[in-house]
Amino acid sequence: MTGALASLASAALWAFASTRYALASRTLGSARTNLARATTVMPLFAVATLVTTGGHPLHDITSTRAAWLFMSVVCAYAFADNVFFAAARRVGITTALAIASSYPLWSAVAGALWRGERFGLARAGGTVLCVGGVIALIVLAPQAAGEHAHAGSNRREAREGIALALLTSILWAGNTVAVKMGGTGLDPWHANLIRFCFAWPILAATSLATRRPTADDGEARATYKALIPVSLAEACVGSSLFVYGLAHTDLAVGATLSSLAPLMSVPFALFYREERWSLPRFMAVFATVAGIVVLVTGA
């Protein structure tokens, strides 16, 4: 149960932080935003790891665990972002995100076929309800309304975009599987320290390669400053909860529950009056919540 709660909490923190990362990326670019995020939390992970390992940060880091954690970084940072944005350019962000959000299905199948995890009718039903509800929430979001007319202007682009979005879902599933394989048996901050040590040079190189001048250096400094508390909440606490949740649940449960940021964002959007309540979105929320109940009680 603690693993499931941790996965849900990581989704809630991502729902809180993702909009702020998106705003920051308009000024800094996505690579520099991710680099700032990693740079902010790495010292905290390092201190926590040194304290809990008695000054031996490589303790319990076998070559197999390191390889899995490196694989998670390759899936999440090296390829997935670029593939996703390539898909979004062809079919629009809403369609690309809706397709890519199917990744918990691949994670659950990998857990069942490869690790022998239980994936009976209840778990299958709960996973499908959650994934279907999340996809519906994405498609029914207000910002999606004006997007469909401009996306996928020709069939070839549409086919390419769908294929790239499916590849993104596979990469995101690969990230969850790799985090579970590499992070099980480690403290979450220890696993994340290794992950961010692998990710930092990749993000730094990408940031240099895609560097763009900002209109105002003062604006950039203010953006970096605003990212600090967000990164502490999401990249430090949220990432630790993400690793803990995957390490302490089966993939069908952990991957699905940690993917529910679109559900968690609904109360914020209603509170700030960014969208209105509607019956279709209510049904999508109901389906997602029902899926959560089935997943947790059927685990």
mmCIF file of C-alpha atoms in Angstrom:
data_model
loop_
_atom_site.group_PDB
_atom_site.id
_atom_site.type_symbol
_atom_site.label_atom_id
_atom_site.label_comp_id
_atom_site.label_asym_id
_atom_site.label_seq_id
_atom_site.Cartn_x
_atom_site.Cartn_y
_atom_site.Cartn_z
ATOM 1 C CA MET A 1 0.000 0.000 0.000
ATOM 2 C CA THR A 2 2.849 2.442 0.776
ATOM 3 C CA GLY A 3 4.268 1.921 -2.723
ATOM 4 C CA ALA A 4 0.900 2.701 -4.313
ATOM 5 C CA LEU A 5 0.500 5.845 -2.209
ATOM 6 C CA ALA A 6 4.009 6.959 -3.122
ATOM 7 C CA SER A 7 3.254 6.501 -6.820
ATOM 8 C CA LEU A 8 0.069 8.576 -6.516
ATOM 9 C CA ALA A 9 1.929 11.279 -4.588
ATOM 10 C CA SER A 10 4.630 11.442 -7.280
ATOM 11 C CA ALA A 11 1.901 11.984 -9.893
ATOM 12 C CA ALA A 12 0.403 14.790 -7.792
ATOM 13 C CA LEU A 13 3.768 16.529 -7.482
ATOM 14 C CA TRP A 14 4.366 16.188 -11.221
ATOM 15 C CA ALA A 15 0.927 17.721 -11.893
ATOM 16 C CA PHE A 16 1.924 20.654 -9.680
ATOM 17 C CA ALA A 17 5.373 21.097 -11.230
ATOM 18 C CA SER A 18 4.843 20.317 -14.906
ATOM 19 C CA THR A 19 3.027 23.561 -15.698
ATOM 20 C CA ARG A 20 5.816 25.526 -14.037
ATOM 21 C CA TYR A 21 8.458 23.615 -15.988
ATOM 22 C CA ALA A 22 6.531 24.365 -19.172
ATOM 23 C CA LEU A 23 6.516 28.087 -18.368
ATOM 24 C CA ALA A 24 10.245 28.023 -17.576
ATOM 25 C CA SER A 25 11.023 26.221 -20.828
ATOM 26 C CA ARG A 26 9.568 29.135 -22.794
ATOM 27 C CA THR A 27 12.421 31.278 -21.479
ATOM 28 C CA LEU A 28 15.198 28.735 -20.995
ATOM 29 C CA GLY A 29 14.329 25.896 -23.366
ATOM 30 C CA SER A 30 13.475 22.380 -22.213
ATOM 31 C CA ALA A 31 17.089 21.160 -21.977
ATOM 32 C CA ARG A 32 18.234 24.039 -19.763
ATOM 33 C CA THR A 33 15.119 23.678 -17.608
ATOM 34 C CA ASN A 34 15.874 19.998 -17.055
ATOM 35 C CA LEU A 35 19.531 20.801 -16.409
ATOM 36 C CA ALA A 36 18.579 23.371 -13.763
ATOM 37 C CA ARG A 37 16.229 20.833 -12.208
ATOM 38 C CA ALA A 38 18.997 18.224 -11.991
ATOM 39 C CA THR A 39 21.625 20.686 -10.739
ATOM 40 C CA THR A 40 19.341 21.850 -7.929
ATOM 41 C CA VAL A 41 18.698 18.432 -6.426
ATOM 42 C CA MET A 42 21.935 16.521 -7.044
ATOM 43 C CA PRO A 43 23.725 17.984 -3.967
ATOM 44 C CA LEU A 44 20.799 16.959 -1.751
ATOM 45 C CA PHE A 45 20.825 13.422 -3.118
ATOM 46 C CA ALA A 46 24.606 13.308 -2.628
ATOM 47 C CA VAL A 47 24.403 14.409 1.024
ATOM 48 C CA ALA A 48 21.563 11.983 1.796
ATOM 49 C CA THR A 49 23.467 9.138 0.125
ATOM 50 C CA LEU A 50 26.728 9.910 1.954
ATOM 51 C CA VAL A 51 24.899 9.968 5.297
ATOM 52 C CA THR A 52 22.953 6.732 4.756
ATOM 53 C CA THR A 53 25.860 4.792 3.229
ATOM 54 C CA GLY A 54 28.442 5.926 5.768
ATOM 55 C CA GLY A 55 30.416 7.824 3.147
ATOM 56 C CA HIS A 56 30.425 5.028 0.574
ATOM 57 C CA PRO A 57 28.150 6.205 -2.272
ATOM 58 C CA LEU A 58 29.045 3.254 -4.484
ATOM 59 C CA HIS A 59 27.936 0.787 -1.827
ATOM 60 C CA ASP A 60 25.397 -1.668 -3.281
ATOM 61 C CA ILE A 61 25.787 -0.185 -6.786
ATOM 62 C CA THR A 62 26.453 -3.293 -8.827
ATOM 63 C CA SER A 63 27.205 -3.113 -12.523
ATOM 64 C CA THR A 64 23.736 -4.522 -13.230
ATOM 65 C CA ARG A 65 21.981 -1.879 -11.156
ATOM 66 C CA ALA A 66 24.094 0.865 -12.713
ATOM 67 C CA ALA A 67 23.262 -0.423 -16.200
ATOM 68 C CA TRP A 68 19.532 -0.385 -15.451
ATOM 69 C CA LEU A 69 19.661 3.119 -13.995
ATOM 70 C CA PHE A 70 21.657 4.296 -17.012
ATOM 71 C CA MET A 71 19.019 2.711 -19.246
ATOM 72 C CA SER A 72 16.306 4.657 -17.420
ATOM 73 C CA VAL A 73 18.160 7.893 -18.154
ATOM 74 C CA VAL A 74 18.662 6.964 -21.802
ATOM 75 C CA CYS A 75 14.939 6.249 -22.169
ATOM 76 C CA ALA A 76 13.736 9.302 -20.260
ATOM 77 C CA TYR A 77 16.216 12.042 -21.185
ATOM 78 C CA ALA A 78 18.315 11.014 -24.154
ATOM 79 C CA PHE A 79 15.512 9.907 -26.468
ATOM 80 C CA ALA A 80 11.970 10.231 -25.118
ATOM 81 C CA ASP A 81 11.825 14.041 -25.006
ATOM 82 C CA ASN A 82 13.115 14.462 -28.547
ATOM 83 C CA VAL A 83 10.884 11.694 -29.933
ATOM 84 C CA PHE A 84 7.835 13.133 -28.163
ATOM 85 C CA PHE A 85 8.380 16.655 -29.499
ATOM 86 C CA ALA A 86 8.911 15.244 -32.989
ATOM 87 C CA ALA A 87 5.564 13.464 -32.654
ATOM 88 C CA ALA A 88 3.902 16.628 -31.337
ATOM 89 C CA ARG A 89 5.099 18.629 -34.342
ATOM 90 C CA ARG A 90 3.301 16.167 -36.627
ATOM 91 C CA VAL A 91 0.045 15.405 -34.807
ATOM 92 C CA GLY A 92 -0.120 18.028 -32.060
ATOM 93 C CA ILE A 93 0.747 17.820 -28.378
ATOM 94 C CA THR A 94 -2.681 16.558 -27.318
ATOM 95 C CA THR A 95 -2.738 13.597 -29.706
ATOM 96 C CA ALA A 96 0.919 12.764 -29.087
ATOM 97 C CA LEU A 97 0.466 12.881 -25.302
ATOM 98 C CA ALA A 98 -2.725 10.836 -25.442
ATOM 99 C CA ILE A 99 -0.990 8.063 -27.406
ATOM 100 C CA ALA A 100 2.211 8.201 -25.351
ATOM 101 C CA SER A 101 0.195 7.969 -22.126
ATOM 102 C CA SER A 102 -0.561 4.342 -22.967
ATOM 103 C CA TYR A 103 2.874 3.432 -21.586
ATOM 104 C CA PRO A 104 1.568 1.836 -18.331
ATOM 105 C CA LEU A 105 0.054 -0.906 -20.502
ATOM 106 C CA TRP A 106 3.495 -1.830 -21.861
ATOM 107 C CA SER A 107 4.972 -1.639 -18.348
ATOM 108 C CA ALA A 108 2.296 -3.976 -17.018
ATOM 109 C CA VAL A 109 2.834 -6.451 -19.857
ATOM 110 C CA ALA A 110 6.600 -6.366 -19.262
ATOM 111 C CA GLY A 111 6.061 -7.032 -15.561
ATOM 112 C CA ALA A 112 3.742 -9.957 -16.269
ATOM 113 C CA LEU A 113 5.736 -11.614 -19.051
ATOM 114 C CA TRP A 114 9.260 -10.880 -17.875
ATOM 115 C CA ARG A 115 9.023 -10.712 -14.083
ATOM 116 C CA GLY A 116 6.074 -13.048 -13.589
ATOM 117 C CA GLU A 117 3.997 -10.370 -11.812
ATOM 118 C CA ARG A 118 0.290 -10.999 -11.380
ATOM 119 C CA PHE A 119 -1.847 -9.420 -14.099
ATOM 120 C CA GLY A 120 -5.249 -10.985 -13.811
ATOM 121 C CA LEU A 121 -8.630 -9.622 -14.812
ATOM 122 C CA ALA A 122 -8.831 -7.106 -11.948
ATOM 123 C CA ARG A 123 -5.422 -5.570 -12.612
ATOM 124 C CA ALA A 124 -5.978 -5.571 -16.345
ATOM 125 C CA GLY A 125 -9.330 -3.836 -15.891
ATOM 126 C CA GLY A 126 -7.923 -1.292 -13.454
ATOM 127 C CA THR A 127 -4.992 -0.505 -15.732
ATOM 128 C CA VAL A 128 -7.235 -0.052 -18.777
ATOM 129 C CA LEU A 129 -9.649 2.170 -16.822
ATOM 130 C CA CYS A 130 -6.805 4.384 -15.560
ATOM 131 C CA VAL A 131 -5.061 4.647 -18.923
ATOM 132 C CA GLY A 132 -8.335 5.201 -20.779
ATOM 133 C CA GLY A 133 -9.436 7.830 -18.279
ATOM 134 C CA VAL A 134 -6.121 9.687 -18.530
ATOM 135 C CA ILE A 135 -6.240 9.656 -22.337
ATOM 136 C CA ALA A 136 -9.806 10.983 -22.216
ATOM 137 C CA LEU A 137 -8.798 13.765 -19.805
ATOM 138 C CA ILE A 138 -6.002 14.802 -22.166
ATOM 139 C CA VAL A 139 -8.212 14.764 -25.258
ATOM 140 C CA LEU A 140 -11.048 16.598 -23.501
ATOM 141 C CA ALA A 141 -8.806 19.320 -22.053
ATOM 142 C CA PRO A 142 -9.824 22.838 -23.157
ATOM 143 C CA GLN A 143 -6.475 23.527 -24.848
ATOM 144 C CA ALA A 144 -7.038 20.495 -27.069
ATOM 145 C CA ALA A 145 -10.087 22.006 -28.747
ATOM 146 C CA GLY A 146 -8.258 24.282 -31.146
ATOM 147 C CA GLU A 147 -5.360 21.958 -31.789
ATOM 148 C CA HIS A 148 -6.874 19.199 -33.898
ATOM 149 C CA ALA A 149 -7.522 21.434 -36.895
ATOM 150 C CA HIS A 150 -3.836 22.307 -37.178
ATOM 151 C CA ALA A 151 -2.254 18.918 -36.410
ATOM 152 C CA GLY A 152 -1.575 16.114 -38.831
ATOM 153 C CA SER A 153 -2.126 18.236 -41.944
ATOM 154 C CA ASN A 154 -1.318 15.314 -44.230
ATOM 155 C CA ARG A 155 -1.565 11.572 -43.908
ATOM 156 C CA ARG A 156 2.163 10.929 -44.036
ATOM 157 C CA GLU A 157 2.821 13.357 -41.169
ATOM 158 C CA ALA A 158 -0.059 11.837 -39.230
ATOM 159 C CA ARG A 159 1.302 8.300 -39.633
ATOM 160 C CA GLU A 160 4.791 9.439 -38.635
ATOM 161 C CA GLY A 161 3.438 11.312 -35.629
ATOM 162 C CA ILE A 162 1.435 8.324 -34.412
ATOM 163 C CA ALA A 163 4.448 6.033 -34.817
ATOM 164 C CA LEU A 164 6.684 8.465 -32.911
ATOM 165 C CA ALA A 165 4.095 8.838 -30.141
ATOM 166 C CA LEU A 166 3.931 5.042 -29.798
ATOM 167 C CA LEU A 167 7.732 4.957 -29.642
ATOM 168 C CA THR A 168 7.570 7.562 -26.872
ATOM 169 C CA SER A 169 5.187 5.331 -24.920
ATOM 170 C CA ILE A 170 7.634 2.430 -25.273
ATOM 171 C CA LEU A 171 10.521 4.623 -24.074
ATOM 172 C CA TRP A 172 8.506 5.835 -21.081
ATOM 173 C CA ALA A 173 7.611 2.234 -20.272
ATOM 174 C CA GLY A 174 11.306 1.344 -20.586
ATOM 175 C CA ASN A 175 12.078 4.069 -18.051
ATOM 176 C CA THR A 176 9.653 2.616 -15.486
ATOM 177 C CA VAL A 177 10.952 -0.926 -15.986
ATOM 178 C CA ALA A 178 14.579 0.221 -15.731
ATOM 179 C CA VAL A 179 13.916 2.286 -12.589
ATOM 180 C CA LYS A 180 12.242 -0.694 -10.939
ATOM 181 C CA MET A 181 15.063 -3.062 -11.878
ATOM 182 C CA GLY A 182 17.825 -0.662 -10.879
ATOM 183 C CA GLY A 183 16.185 1.014 -7.903
ATOM 184 C CA THR A 184 14.806 -1.990 -6.031
ATOM 185 C CA GLY A 185 16.940 -2.555 -2.944
ATOM 186 C CA LEU A 186 18.369 0.981 -2.906
ATOM 187 C CA ASP A 187 17.247 4.054 -1.009
ATOM 188 C CA PRO A 188 15.321 6.277 -3.443
ATOM 189 C CA TRP A 189 17.776 9.178 -3.082
ATOM 190 C CA HIS A 190 20.690 6.797 -3.724
ATOM 191 C CA ALA A 191 19.104 5.504 -6.923
ATOM 192 C CA ASN A 192 18.264 9.049 -8.002
ATOM 193 C CA LEU A 193 21.807 10.251 -7.345
ATOM 194 C CA ILE A 194 23.085 7.629 -9.782
ATOM 195 C CA ARG A 195 20.383 8.496 -12.305
ATOM 196 C CA PHE A 196 21.078 12.223 -12.164
ATOM 197 C CA CYS A 197 24.842 11.637 -12.357
ATOM 198 C CA PHE A 198 24.189 9.851 -15.649
ATOM 199 C CA ALA A 199 21.646 12.438 -16.775
ATOM 200 C CA TRP A 200 23.610 15.602 -15.976
ATOM 201 C CA PRO A 201 26.243 15.359 -18.746
ATOM 202 C CA ILE A 202 23.561 14.358 -21.267
ATOM 203 C CA LEU A 203 21.456 17.374 -20.301
ATOM 204 C CA ALA A 204 24.503 19.669 -20.265
ATOM 205 C CA ALA A 205 25.534 18.586 -23.761
ATOM 206 C CA THR A 206 21.969 18.944 -25.042
ATOM 207 C CA SER A 207 21.697 22.365 -23.427
ATOM 208 C CA LEU A 208 24.883 23.563 -25.127
ATOM 209 C CA ALA A 209 23.825 22.130 -28.478
ATOM 210 C CA THR A 210 20.395 23.772 -28.347
ATOM 211 C CA ARG A 211 21.370 26.953 -26.532
ATOM 212 C CA ARG A 212 19.408 29.966 -27.572
ATOM 213 C CA PRO A 213 19.863 33.596 -26.522
ATOM 214 C CA THR A 214 17.326 34.858 -24.049
ATOM 215 C CA ALA A 215 15.677 38.202 -24.562
ATOM 216 C CA ASP A 216 16.533 39.328 -21.041
ATOM 217 C CA ASP A 217 19.268 37.951 -18.772
ATOM 218 C CA GLY A 218 17.325 39.243 -15.793
ATOM 219 C CA GLU A 219 14.322 37.209 -16.920
ATOM 220 C CA ALA A 220 16.506 34.111 -17.197
ATOM 221 C CA ARG A 221 17.902 34.619 -13.684
ATOM 222 C CA ALA A 222 14.398 35.092 -12.294
ATOM 223 C CA THR A 223 13.271 31.922 -14.052
ATOM 224 C CA TYR A 224 16.168 29.926 -12.611
ATOM 225 C CA LYS A 225 15.367 31.271 -9.141
ATOM 226 C CA ALA A 226 11.699 30.342 -9.502
ATOM 227 C CA LEU A 227 12.685 26.789 -10.480
ATOM 228 C CA ILE A 228 14.465 26.114 -7.164
ATOM 229 C CA PRO A 229 11.405 25.472 -4.944
ATOM 230 C CA VAL A 230 9.627 23.634 -7.757
ATOM 231 C CA SER A 231 12.643 21.372 -8.290
ATOM 232 C CA LEU A 232 12.955 20.710 -4.567
ATOM 233 C CA ALA A 233 9.321 19.646 -4.442
ATOM 234 C CA GLU A 234 9.189 17.581 -7.638
ATOM 235 C CA ALA A 235 12.708 16.506 -8.615
ATOM 236 C CA CYS A 236 13.780 15.826 -5.036
ATOM 237 C CA VAL A 237 10.639 14.626 -3.228
ATOM 238 C CA GLY A 238 8.604 13.592 -6.275
ATOM 239 C CA SER A 239 11.408 11.636 -7.959
ATOM 240 C CA SER A 240 12.166 9.849 -4.694
ATOM 241 C CA LEU A 241 8.507 8.898 -4.331
ATOM 242 C CA PHE A 242 8.503 7.735 -7.967
ATOM 243 C CA VAL A 243 11.466 5.411 -7.397
ATOM 244 C CA TYR A 244 10.089 4.179 -4.066
ATOM 245 C CA GLY A 245 6.663 3.520 -5.578
ATOM 246 C CA LEU A 246 8.037 1.488 -8.481
ATOM 247 C CA ALA A 247 10.394 -0.430 -6.188
ATOM 248 C CA HIS A 248 7.589 -1.390 -3.790
ATOM 249 C CA THR A 249 4.774 -2.276 -6.198
ATOM 250 C CA ASP A 250 4.323 -4.406 -9.274
ATOM 251 C CA LEU A 251 4.749 -2.522 -12.535
ATOM 252 C CA ALA A 252 1.033 -2.676 -13.346
ATOM 253 C CA VAL A 253 0.324 -0.716 -10.165
ATOM 254 C CA GLY A 254 3.332 1.597 -9.821
ATOM 255 C CA ALA A 255 3.624 2.637 -13.465
ATOM 256 C CA THR A 256 -0.111 3.248 -13.785
ATOM 257 C CA LEU A 257 -0.565 5.226 -10.576
ATOM 258 C CA SER A 258 2.508 7.378 -11.219
ATOM 259 C CA SER A 259 1.095 8.320 -14.649
ATOM 260 C CA LEU A 260 -2.028 10.007 -13.253
ATOM 261 C CA ALA A 261 -0.824 13.624 -13.335
ATOM 262 C CA PRO A 262 -3.649 14.612 -15.756
ATOM 263 C CA LEU A 263 -6.155 13.426 -13.134
ATOM 264 C CA MET A 264 -4.347 15.267 -10.333
ATOM 265 C CA SER A 265 -4.327 18.484 -12.356
ATOM 266 C CA VAL A 266 -8.134 18.601 -12.656
ATOM 267 C CA PRO A 267 -8.806 20.023 -9.141
ATOM 268 C CA PHE A 268 -6.129 22.717 -9.684
ATOM 269 C CA ALA A 269 -7.641 23.683 -13.046
ATOM 270 C CA LEU A 270 -11.144 23.900 -11.562
ATOM 271 C CA PHE A 271 -9.945 25.857 -8.532
ATOM 272 C CA TYR A 272 -8.135 28.426 -10.668
ATOM 273 C CA ARG A 273 -11.073 28.472 -13.127
ATOM 274 C CA GLU A 274 -8.857 27.429 -16.011
ATOM 275 C CA GLU A 275 -11.611 25.114 -17.239
ATOM 276 C CA ARG A 276 -15.261 24.331 -16.652
ATOM 277 C CA TRP A 277 -16.736 21.088 -15.404
ATOM 278 C CA SER A 278 -18.423 18.921 -18.028
ATOM 279 C CA LEU A 279 -20.103 15.548 -18.104
ATOM 280 C CA PRO A 280 -17.496 13.945 -20.428
ATOM 281 C CA ARG A 281 -14.634 15.044 -18.154
ATOM 282 C CA PHE A 282 -16.589 13.885 -15.103
ATOM 283 C CA MET A 283 -16.934 10.456 -16.701
ATOM 284 C CA ALA A 284 -13.203 10.415 -17.492
ATOM 285 C CA VAL A 285 -12.381 11.280 -13.875
ATOM 286 C CA PHE A 286 -14.848 8.657 -12.630
ATOM 287 C CA ALA A 287 -13.285 5.976 -14.863
ATOM 288 C CA THR A 288 -9.782 6.871 -13.706
ATOM 289 C CA VAL A 289 -10.700 6.860 -10.019
ATOM 290 C CA ALA A 290 -12.532 3.556 -10.468
ATOM 291 C CA GLY A 291 -9.382 2.166 -12.072
ATOM 292 C CA ILE A 292 -7.311 3.302 -9.088
ATOM 293 C CA VAL A 293 -9.684 1.563 -6.660
ATOM 294 C CA VAL A 294 -9.621 -1.650 -8.691
ATOM 295 C CA LEU A 295 -5.829 -1.570 -8.991
ATOM 296 C CA VAL A 296 -5.183 -0.934 -5.297
ATOM 297 C CA THR A 297 -7.828 -3.262 -3.866
ATOM 298 C CA GLY A 298 -7.068 -5.969 -6.424
ATOM 299 C CA ALA A 299 -3.294 -5.857 -5.851
#
